[in-house]
Short mmCIF file of C-alpha atoms in Angstrom, two decimals:
data_model
loop_
_atom_site.label_atom_id
_atom_site.label_comp_id
_atom_site.label_asym_id
_atom_site.label_seq_id
_atom_site.Cartn_x
_atom_site.Cartn_y
_atom_site.Cartn_z
CA MET A 1 16.09 -6.55 33.78
CA SER A 2 14.74 -5.42 37.12
CA GLY A 3 14.34 -7.33 40.40
CA THR A 4 16.50 -9.81 42.19
CA ALA A 5 16.14 -12.54 39.57
CA PRO A 6 15.77 -12.17 35.80
CA GLU A 7 12.42 -13.19 34.38
CA SER A 8 12.21 -15.75 31.60
CA VAL A 9 11.72 -14.58 28.05
CA GLY A 10 8.35 -16.35 27.97
CA ARG A 11 7.08 -14.55 31.04
CA LEU A 12 8.34 -11.20 29.78
CA PHE A 13 6.60 -11.87 26.47
CA ARG A 14 3.29 -12.51 28.21
CA ARG A 15 3.61 -9.48 30.49
CA ILE A 16 4.98 -6.96 27.99
CA SER A 17 4.82 -8.06 24.36
CA LEU A 18 1.29 -9.49 24.22
CA PRO A 19 -0.53 -6.43 25.61
CA LEU A 20 1.54 -4.03 23.50
CA ALA A 21 0.89 -6.21 20.43
CA ALA A 22 -2.85 -6.03 21.11
CA GLY A 23 -2.61 -2.25 21.00
CA ALA A 24 -0.39 -2.30 17.93
CA ALA A 25 -2.81 -4.57 16.04
CA LEU A 26 -5.23 -1.62 16.09
CA ASN A 27 -2.67 0.27 13.98
CA GLN A 28 -2.85 -2.34 11.21
CA LEU A 29 -6.63 -2.59 11.53
CA ASN A 30 -7.29 1.15 11.32
CA ARG A 31 -4.87 1.60 8.41
CA ALA A 32 -6.73 -0.91 6.27
CA ILE A 33 -10.35 -0.75 7.47
CA THR A 34 -11.38 2.15 5.25
CA ALA A 35 -10.88 0.00 2.17
CA VAL A 36 -13.77 -2.18 3.40
CA ILE A 37 -16.14 0.55 4.58
CA ALA A 38 -15.41 3.17 1.91
CA PRO A 39 -18.46 2.32 -0.27
CA ASP A 40 -20.82 2.52 2.72
CA ILE A 41 -19.38 5.83 3.89
CA ALA A 42 -19.48 7.29 0.40
CA ASP A 43 -23.16 6.36 0.06
CA ALA A 44 -24.07 7.58 3.54
CA PHE A 45 -22.50 11.02 3.14
CA ALA A 46 -22.46 11.45 -0.66
CA LEU A 47 -18.66 11.70 -0.62
CA SER A 48 -16.60 12.09 -3.74
CA ALA A 49 -13.47 10.09 -4.49
CA GLY A 50 -11.49 13.15 -3.46
CA ASP A 51 -13.24 13.20 -0.09
CA LEU A 52 -12.43 9.54 0.47
CA GLY A 53 -8.82 10.14 -0.49
CA PHE A 54 -8.66 13.03 1.95
CA LEU A 55 -9.95 10.79 4.75
CA GLY A 56 -7.10 8.40 4.08
CA ALA A 57 -4.55 11.19 3.87
CA VAL A 58 -5.44 12.86 7.18
CA PHE A 59 -4.95 9.56 9.01
CA PHE A 60 -1.39 9.22 7.72
CA ALA A 61 -0.71 12.93 8.17
CA ALA A 62 -1.67 12.74 11.84
CA TYR A 63 0.27 9.50 12.18
CA GLY A 64 3.39 11.06 10.68
CA LEU A 65 3.22 14.40 12.52
CA ALA A 66 2.88 12.59 15.84
CA GLN A 67 6.05 10.55 15.39
CA LEU A 68 8.62 12.97 16.79
CA PRO A 69 6.67 14.06 19.91
CA VAL A 70 5.70 10.42 20.51
CA GLY A 71 9.37 9.41 20.34
CA ALA A 72 10.25 12.03 22.95
CA ALA A 73 7.35 10.87 25.12
CA LEU A 74 8.47 7.23 24.92
CA ASP A 75 11.99 8.14 26.00
CA ARG A 76 10.70 10.32 28.83
CA HIS A 77 7.66 8.42 30.14
CA GLY A 78 8.12 4.87 28.83
CA PRO A 79 5.99 2.55 26.66
CA ARG A 80 3.45 1.69 29.38
CA ARG A 81 2.20 5.21 30.02
CA VAL A 82 2.39 6.44 26.43
CA GLN A 83 0.69 3.46 24.81
CA ALA A 84 -2.04 3.19 27.45
CA ALA A 85 -2.86 6.89 26.97
CA LEU A 86 -2.93 6.53 23.19
CA MET A 87 -5.44 3.69 23.46
CA LEU A 88 -7.82 6.35 24.81
CA ALA A 89 -7.17 8.43 21.70
CA ILE A 90 -8.03 5.43 19.50
CA ALA A 91 -11.25 4.84 21.42
CA ALA A 92 -12.20 8.53 21.14
CA GLY A 93 -11.42 8.58 17.42
CA ALA A 94 -13.39 5.42 16.73
CA LEU A 95 -16.42 6.73 18.63
CA ALA A 96 -16.22 10.10 16.85
CA PHE A 97 -16.11 8.29 13.51
CA ALA A 98 -19.05 6.07 14.47
CA ALA A 99 -21.13 9.10 15.53
CA ALA A 100 -20.22 11.27 12.52
CA GLN A 101 -22.97 13.10 10.69
CA GLY A 102 -20.73 14.71 8.09
CA LEU A 103 -17.25 14.90 6.62
CA GLY A 104 -15.93 17.15 9.39
CA MET A 105 -16.55 14.60 12.14
CA LEU A 106 -15.23 11.81 9.95
CA VAL A 107 -12.00 13.77 9.51
CA ALA A 108 -11.76 14.48 13.25
CA GLY A 109 -12.20 10.78 13.99
CA ARG A 110 -9.49 9.79 11.53
CA VAL A 111 -7.09 12.39 12.97
CA LEU A 112 -7.58 11.01 16.48
CA LEU A 113 -7.11 7.48 15.17
CA GLY A 114 -3.89 8.50 13.41
CA VAL A 115 -2.51 10.01 16.61
CA GLY A 116 -3.70 7.02 18.63
CA VAL A 117 -1.80 4.46 16.56
CA SER A 118 1.34 6.58 16.22
CA ALA A 119 3.38 4.81 18.94
CA ALA A 120 2.23 1.25 18.18
CA LEU A 121 5.40 -0.20 16.65
CA MET A 122 7.80 2.12 18.45
CA ALA A 123 6.45 1.28 21.91
CA GLN A 124 6.93 -2.41 21.14
CA LEU A 125 10.50 -1.93 19.93
CA LYS A 126 11.48 0.25 22.88
CA ALA A 127 9.97 -2.12 25.44
CA THR A 128 11.70 -5.05 23.76
CA ARG A 129 15.03 -3.23 23.83
CA GLU A 130 14.59 -2.27 27.50
CA TRP A 131 13.38 -5.55 28.98
CA PHE A 132 14.60 -8.51 26.93
CA PRO A 133 18.07 -10.08 26.83
CA ALA A 134 20.13 -8.80 23.90
CA ALA A 135 20.18 -12.19 22.17
CA SER A 136 16.36 -12.32 22.15
CA VAL A 137 15.57 -8.82 20.91
CA ALA A 138 15.42 -9.50 17.17
CA THR A 139 13.32 -12.65 17.63
CA VAL A 140 10.88 -11.01 20.05
CA ALA A 141 10.59 -7.93 17.83
CA GLY A 142 9.61 -10.13 14.90
CA TRP A 143 7.01 -11.98 16.95
CA CYS A 144 5.55 -8.69 18.14
CA VAL A 145 5.20 -7.33 14.62
CA GLY A 146 3.71 -10.63 13.47
CA LEU A 147 1.03 -10.48 16.15
CA SER A 148 0.33 -6.86 15.27
CA ALA A 149 -0.03 -7.74 11.60
CA LEU A 150 -3.03 -9.89 12.48
CA GLY A 151 -4.93 -6.61 12.71
CA GLY A 152 -4.45 -6.26 8.96
CA VAL A 153 -5.87 -9.74 8.44
CA VAL A 154 -8.95 -8.84 10.49
CA ALA A 155 -9.41 -5.72 8.34
CA THR A 156 -10.11 -7.79 5.20
CA VAL A 157 -12.72 -10.54 4.95
CA PRO A 158 -13.62 -10.63 8.70
CA ALA A 159 -14.22 -6.87 8.80
CA GLU A 160 -16.38 -7.09 5.71
CA ALA A 161 -18.48 -9.81 7.36
CA LEU A 162 -18.84 -7.79 10.59
CA THR A 163 -19.90 -4.73 8.60
CA GLY A 164 -22.70 -6.79 7.11
CA LEU A 165 -23.89 -7.71 10.60
CA VAL A 166 -23.60 -4.44 12.56
CA GLY A 167 -22.89 -1.79 9.90
CA TRP A 168 -19.82 0.39 9.61
CA ARG A 169 -20.77 2.44 12.67
CA GLY A 170 -20.99 -0.75 14.73
CA VAL A 171 -17.54 -1.79 13.53
CA PHE A 172 -16.02 1.39 14.96
CA ILE A 173 -17.86 0.95 18.27
CA VAL A 174 -16.26 -2.50 18.47
CA ILE A 175 -12.86 -0.93 17.71
CA ALA A 176 -13.36 1.57 20.54
CA ALA A 177 -14.18 -1.23 22.98
CA ILE A 178 -11.10 -3.19 21.92
CA ALA A 179 -8.92 -0.08 22.37
CA LEU A 180 -10.20 0.50 25.90
CA ALA A 181 -9.63 -3.14 26.82
CA ALA A 182 -6.11 -3.06 25.34
CA GLY A 183 -5.30 0.15 27.21
CA LEU A 184 -6.36 -1.40 30.52
CA TRP A 185 -4.34 -4.54 29.78
CA ILE A 186 -1.23 -2.46 28.98
CA TRP A 187 -1.62 -0.33 32.11
CA ARG A 188 -2.04 -3.33 34.41
CA SER A 189 0.53 -5.65 32.82
CA VAL A 190 3.45 -3.71 31.31
CA PRO A 191 6.02 -2.76 33.98
CA GLU A 192 7.74 0.59 34.42
CA ARG A 193 11.44 1.15 33.94
CA LEU A 194 12.49 4.45 35.46
CA ALA A 195 16.19 4.38 34.61
CA GLU A 196 17.65 6.43 31.76
CA ARG A 197 14.68 8.68 31.12
CA SER A 198 15.35 11.56 28.76
CA SER A 199 14.86 15.12 29.91
CA GLY A 200 14.99 18.59 28.40
CA GLY A 201 12.82 20.97 26.46
CA LEU A 202 12.29 21.74 22.79
CA VAL A 203 15.86 22.91 22.19
CA GLU A 204 17.21 19.68 23.64
CA GLU A 205 14.81 17.58 21.55
CA LEU A 206 15.88 19.37 18.37
CA ARG A 207 19.51 18.83 19.30
CA VAL A 208 18.90 15.10 19.75
CA LEU A 209 17.01 14.95 16.46
CA GLY A 210 19.97 16.55 14.69
CA GLN A 211 22.32 14.10 16.41
CA ILE A 212 20.23 11.17 15.21
CA CYS A 213 20.03 12.36 11.61
CA ALA A 214 23.76 13.14 11.50
CA HIS A 215 24.77 9.70 12.77
CA PRO A 216 26.62 7.73 10.03
CA GLY A 217 24.83 4.49 10.94
CA PHE A 218 21.42 6.15 10.71
CA GLN A 219 22.27 7.72 7.36
CA ARG A 220 23.57 4.46 5.98
CA LEU A 221 20.73 2.14 6.96
CA MET A 222 17.70 4.44 6.94
CA PRO A 223 17.02 4.54 3.16
CA MET A 224 16.95 0.76 2.65
CA VAL A 225 15.10 -0.02 5.89
CA ALA A 226 12.54 2.74 5.34
CA MET A 227 11.91 1.65 1.74
CA MET A 228 11.09 -1.90 2.88
CA SER A 229 8.39 -0.70 5.27
CA ALA A 230 7.14 2.01 2.91
CA LEU A 231 6.39 -0.57 0.21
CA ASN A 232 3.89 -2.26 2.54
CA PHE A 233 2.13 1.00 3.37
CA THR A 234 2.04 2.13 -0.26
CA TRP A 235 0.55 -1.05 -1.74
CA GLN A 236 -1.55 -2.51 1.05
CA GLY A 237 -2.94 0.91 1.97
CA LEU A 238 -3.89 2.02 -1.53
CA TRP A 239 -2.52 0.73 -4.81
CA ALA A 240 -2.69 -3.08 -4.57
CA GLY A 241 -6.47 -3.03 -5.04
CA PRO A 242 -6.50 -0.85 -8.17
CA TRP A 243 -3.62 -2.87 -9.66
CA LEU A 244 -5.52 -6.11 -9.10
CA ARG A 245 -8.54 -4.56 -10.85
CA ASP A 246 -6.81 -2.83 -13.74
CA VAL A 247 -3.92 -5.20 -14.47
CA ALA A 248 -5.02 -8.59 -13.10
CA GLY A 249 -8.70 -8.03 -14.01
CA LEU A 250 -10.12 -9.28 -10.69
CA ASP A 251 -13.56 -8.40 -9.35
CA GLY A 252 -14.23 -7.15 -5.83
CA ALA A 253 -14.54 -10.55 -4.14
CA ALA A 254 -11.39 -11.88 -5.79
CA ARG A 255 -9.48 -8.73 -4.87
CA ALA A 256 -10.52 -9.13 -1.22
CA GLU A 257 -9.20 -12.68 -1.22
CA VAL A 258 -5.85 -11.57 -2.66
CA LEU A 259 -5.61 -8.76 -0.10
CA LEU A 260 -6.20 -11.36 2.60
CA VAL A 261 -3.30 -13.36 1.15
CA TYR A 262 -1.27 -10.14 1.22
CA ALA A 263 -2.05 -9.59 4.91
CA LEU A 264 -1.12 -13.19 5.70
CA GLY A 265 2.23 -12.68 3.96
CA LEU A 266 2.94 -9.76 6.26
CA THR A 267 1.93 -11.77 9.31
CA VAL A 268 4.02 -14.83 8.45
CA GLY A 269 7.03 -12.75 7.44
CA SER A 270 6.87 -10.71 10.60
CA PHE A 271 6.74 -13.80 12.80
CA LEU A 272 9.75 -15.34 11.04
CA SER A 273 11.99 -12.34 10.39
CA GLY A 274 13.34 -11.87 13.90
CA SER A 275 14.05 -15.58 14.41
CA VAL A 276 15.76 -15.86 11.03
CA GLN A 277 17.84 -12.76 11.79
CA ALA A 278 18.99 -14.15 15.13
CA ALA A 279 19.76 -17.58 13.64
CA LEU A 280 21.77 -16.11 10.77
CA VAL A 281 23.89 -13.97 13.07
CA ARG A 282 24.50 -16.91 15.43
CA ARG A 283 25.89 -18.78 12.43
CA GLY A 284 28.27 -15.96 11.59
CA ALA A 285 26.30 -14.11 8.92
CA HIS A 286 26.60 -10.35 8.63
CA PRO A 287 23.84 -8.58 10.61
CA LEU A 288 22.58 -6.93 7.41
CA ALA A 289 22.54 -10.12 5.33
CA MET A 290 18.82 -10.82 5.71
CA LEU A 291 17.82 -7.22 4.93
CA VAL A 292 19.99 -7.18 1.81
CA GLY A 293 18.59 -10.56 0.69
CA CYS A 294 15.01 -9.42 1.17
CA THR A 295 15.70 -6.21 -0.74
CA LEU A 296 17.03 -8.23 -3.68
CA ALA A 297 13.90 -10.42 -3.53
CA LEU A 298 11.68 -7.31 -3.64
CA LEU A 299 13.57 -6.04 -6.67
CA LEU A 300 12.84 -9.37 -8.38
CA LEU A 301 9.15 -9.03 -7.49
CA HIS A 302 9.13 -5.57 -9.12
CA LEU A 303 10.25 -7.26 -12.33
CA LEU A 304 7.61 -10.00 -11.96
CA LEU A 305 4.92 -7.32 -11.55
CA ILE A 306 5.97 -5.65 -14.79
CA ALA A 307 6.14 -9.05 -16.53
CA ARG A 308 2.50 -9.74 -15.41
CA VAL A 309 3.51 -12.88 -13.52
CA LEU A 310 1.63 -11.69 -10.42
CA ALA A 311 -1.37 -10.90 -12.62
CA ALA A 312 -1.45 -14.51 -13.84
CA ILE A 313 -0.73 -15.93 -10.36
CA PRO A 314 -2.18 -13.37 -7.91
CA TRP A 315 -1.41 -15.41 -4.78
CA LEU A 316 2.26 -14.54 -5.37
CA TRP A 317 1.38 -11.17 -3.78
CA PHE A 318 1.97 -13.10 -0.54
CA PHE A 319 5.71 -12.63 -1.07
CA TRP A 320 5.63 -8.84 -1.47
CA PRO A 321 4.85 -8.14 2.23
CA PHE A 322 6.69 -11.32 3.25
CA PHE A 323 10.01 -9.94 2.01
CA ALA A 324 9.19 -6.39 3.11
CA SER A 325 8.30 -7.48 6.66
CA PRO A 326 11.87 -7.35 8.12
CA GLY A 327 11.76 -3.56 8.12
CA PRO A 328 11.24 -3.44 11.92
CA VAL A 329 14.30 -5.68 12.38
CA GLY A 330 16.19 -2.94 10.59
CA TYR A 331 14.77 -0.45 13.09
CA THR A 332 16.31 -2.48 15.93
CA LEU A 333 19.67 -2.57 14.16
CA VAL A 334 19.64 1.19 13.75
CA SER A 335 18.54 1.87 17.33
CA ALA A 336 21.35 -0.42 18.57
CA ARG A 337 23.77 2.29 17.44
CA PHE A 338 22.37 4.67 20.06
CA PRO A 339 22.11 4.70 23.88
CA ALA A 340 18.89 3.37 25.41
CA HIS A 341 17.52 6.77 26.41
CA MET A 342 17.39 7.75 22.69
CA THR A 343 15.93 4.63 21.11
CA GLY A 344 12.32 5.84 21.12
CA ARG A 345 13.27 8.98 19.23
CA VAL A 346 15.52 7.03 16.85
CA SER A 347 12.68 4.68 15.86
CA THR A 348 10.07 7.41 15.54
CA THR A 349 12.45 9.54 13.48
CA MET A 350 12.87 6.61 11.10
CA ASN A 351 9.12 6.05 11.08
CA ALA A 352 8.43 9.71 10.30
CA LEU A 353 10.85 9.62 7.37
CA MET A 354 9.32 6.35 6.19
CA LEU A 355 5.85 7.93 6.23
CA VAL A 356 7.18 10.80 4.12
CA ILE A 357 8.26 8.19 1.59
CA VAL A 358 4.76 6.69 1.71
CA PHE A 359 3.15 10.07 1.04
CA VAL A 360 5.48 10.69 -1.90
CA ALA A 361 5.05 7.15 -3.25
CA GLN A 362 1.26 7.05 -3.04
CA HIS A 363 0.84 10.46 -4.61
CA GLY A 364 3.66 9.87 -7.10
CA ILE A 365 2.12 6.65 -8.39
CA GLY A 366 -1.14 8.51 -8.94
CA LEU A 367 0.63 11.26 -10.89
CA ILE A 368 2.36 8.68 -13.07
CA LEU A 369 -0.91 6.85 -13.74
CA ASP A 370 -2.51 10.14 -14.83
CA LEU A 371 0.07 10.43 -17.63
CA TRP A 372 -1.98 7.85 -19.56
CA PRO A 373 -5.67 8.19 -20.50
CA ARG A 374 -8.21 6.28 -18.42
CA THR A 375 -9.31 2.95 -19.86
CA GLU A 376 -12.77 2.33 -21.25
CA ALA A 377 -13.66 0.50 -18.02
CA GLY A 378 -12.75 3.58 -15.99
CA GLY A 379 -9.51 2.23 -14.59
CA TRP A 380 -5.91 3.21 -15.25
CA ASP A 381 -3.67 2.05 -18.06
CA PRO A 382 -1.44 -0.92 -17.13
CA ARG A 383 1.48 0.89 -18.76
CA GLY A 384 1.19 3.54 -16.07
CA TYR A 385 1.50 0.92 -13.36
CA ASP A 386 4.55 -0.51 -15.12
CA ALA A 387 6.20 2.91 -15.20
CA ALA A 388 5.43 3.52 -11.52
CA ILE A 389 6.77 0.10 -10.54
CA ALA A 390 9.95 0.75 -12.52
CA VAL A 391 10.49 4.02 -10.63
CA SER A 392 9.89 2.19 -7.33
CA ALA A 393 12.45 -0.46 -8.27
CA ALA A 394 15.02 2.21 -9.19
CA VAL A 395 14.59 3.96 -5.84
CA GLN A 396 14.90 0.71 -3.91
CA ALA A 397 17.98 -0.31 -5.89
CA ALA A 398 19.51 3.09 -5.13
CA SER A 399 18.91 2.54 -1.40
CA LEU A 400 20.76 -0.78 -1.62
CA VAL A 401 23.68 0.77 -3.50
CA TRP A 402 23.82 3.54 -0.87
CA LEU A 403 24.04 0.92 1.89
CA LEU A 404 26.89 -0.89 0.14
CA VAL A 405 28.99 2.19 -0.66
CA ARG A 406 28.35 4.17 2.52
CA ARG A 407 30.66 3.49 5.44
CA GLU A 408 29.99 4.04 9.14
CA GLY A 409 33.56 4.02 10.38
CA ALA A 410 36.21 1.64 11.60
CA ALA A 411 33.92 -0.11 14.07
CA ASP A 412 30.85 -1.12 12.12
CA ALA A 413 27.97 -1.61 14.57
CA GLY A 414 25.76 -4.64 14.17
CA GLY A 415 24.61 -7.86 15.67
CA ALA A 416 21.76 -10.21 16.07
CA SER A 417 20.02 -7.67 18.24
CA PRO A 418 20.64 -4.42 20.01
CA SER A 419 23.11 -4.26 22.85
CA PRO A 420 21.89 -4.45 26.44
CA PRO A 421 19.99 -1.42 27.70
CA GLY A 422 22.18 1.58 28.25
CA THR A 423 25.07 0.23 26.14
CA PRO A 424 25.54 2.34 22.99
CA ARG A 425 27.02 0.82 19.89
CA ARG A 426 29.85 2.55 18.13
CA ALA A 427 29.59 3.43 14.45
#
């Protein structure tokens, strides 16, 4: 930490984590908000289901394509400058969406929003790694993600209520105002750290990317960690709602309530995951013990989905994001295997690969569902969901097996949190 005397964790959290979490909450909000406003937009512009699906896809496409350049920018310019600038992109995207008179402007707005949220988690993780004591990193990272997840809570019942008051265009004007306020807060509050900035052009960035992907620790942990986060994106962003309709038989209001429970599960799990990770390691547990335990719990939930237990007791969906929420803790464990000037690119590389998994999973589930005829009610056959969930469970189980059989080397890196800034971990 900078200065003549180290700052307390609480003060650092107020100065750094809170403003960055405010910006990151807009990521969760903008990912989920279209589920609320989709009927209004479809009516206003006579959009087909394919058009609505395309609107969702371009957001994630822009989000994913921005990951690698954003990682380089974080390592070169730092979280303060990058995240404050991206808040302007969110504001511009929200205003473009609010002013849209056709599909083209809607798409442009969603692209800007996807780019604007692209550094949300990574800026938090990098700032946490740079500024906080090593023993506090996992805990603080979990708190940050928990605060950010509140944006997903706002995107459910509260967003629906606000839409009824000011309309969907008004909702996006409010989002733009929040983004501008968050950007100003980040710029004024988050400090700079000028040491260990990366440098170099495209060739150097590609070399670093190859170095990251070839690292044994990255290869070992990435599949399991990425699968945990991808499950949240896949189900919260698209397929949980149709499953609740077609398998659990819930109407729109009941589905919204369950999705709120889902968002709360992500929030609670995110708040707890870092603290639990730090406590387990202090007591001598292996640094990967919590991630392995949560992966086993998610495999059990796959079985409960197929057995219709979550259809009979829908509030159990709370535990799906709860056990998937430690994914960002896994990001910190991976980045701890690299020097500080690479951690932004490490995290964004993982995030880009995770988003590829989301694209494959969301589209793949749809292809599997189309193998069965549509039901009389117009939904999809529950057997299709069962088949898709079985494939998901097989892939996640394979990621766990890969973790257990893959070795990083004689000195296995790990710990409650990343090493102090500038100290690379061996693998």
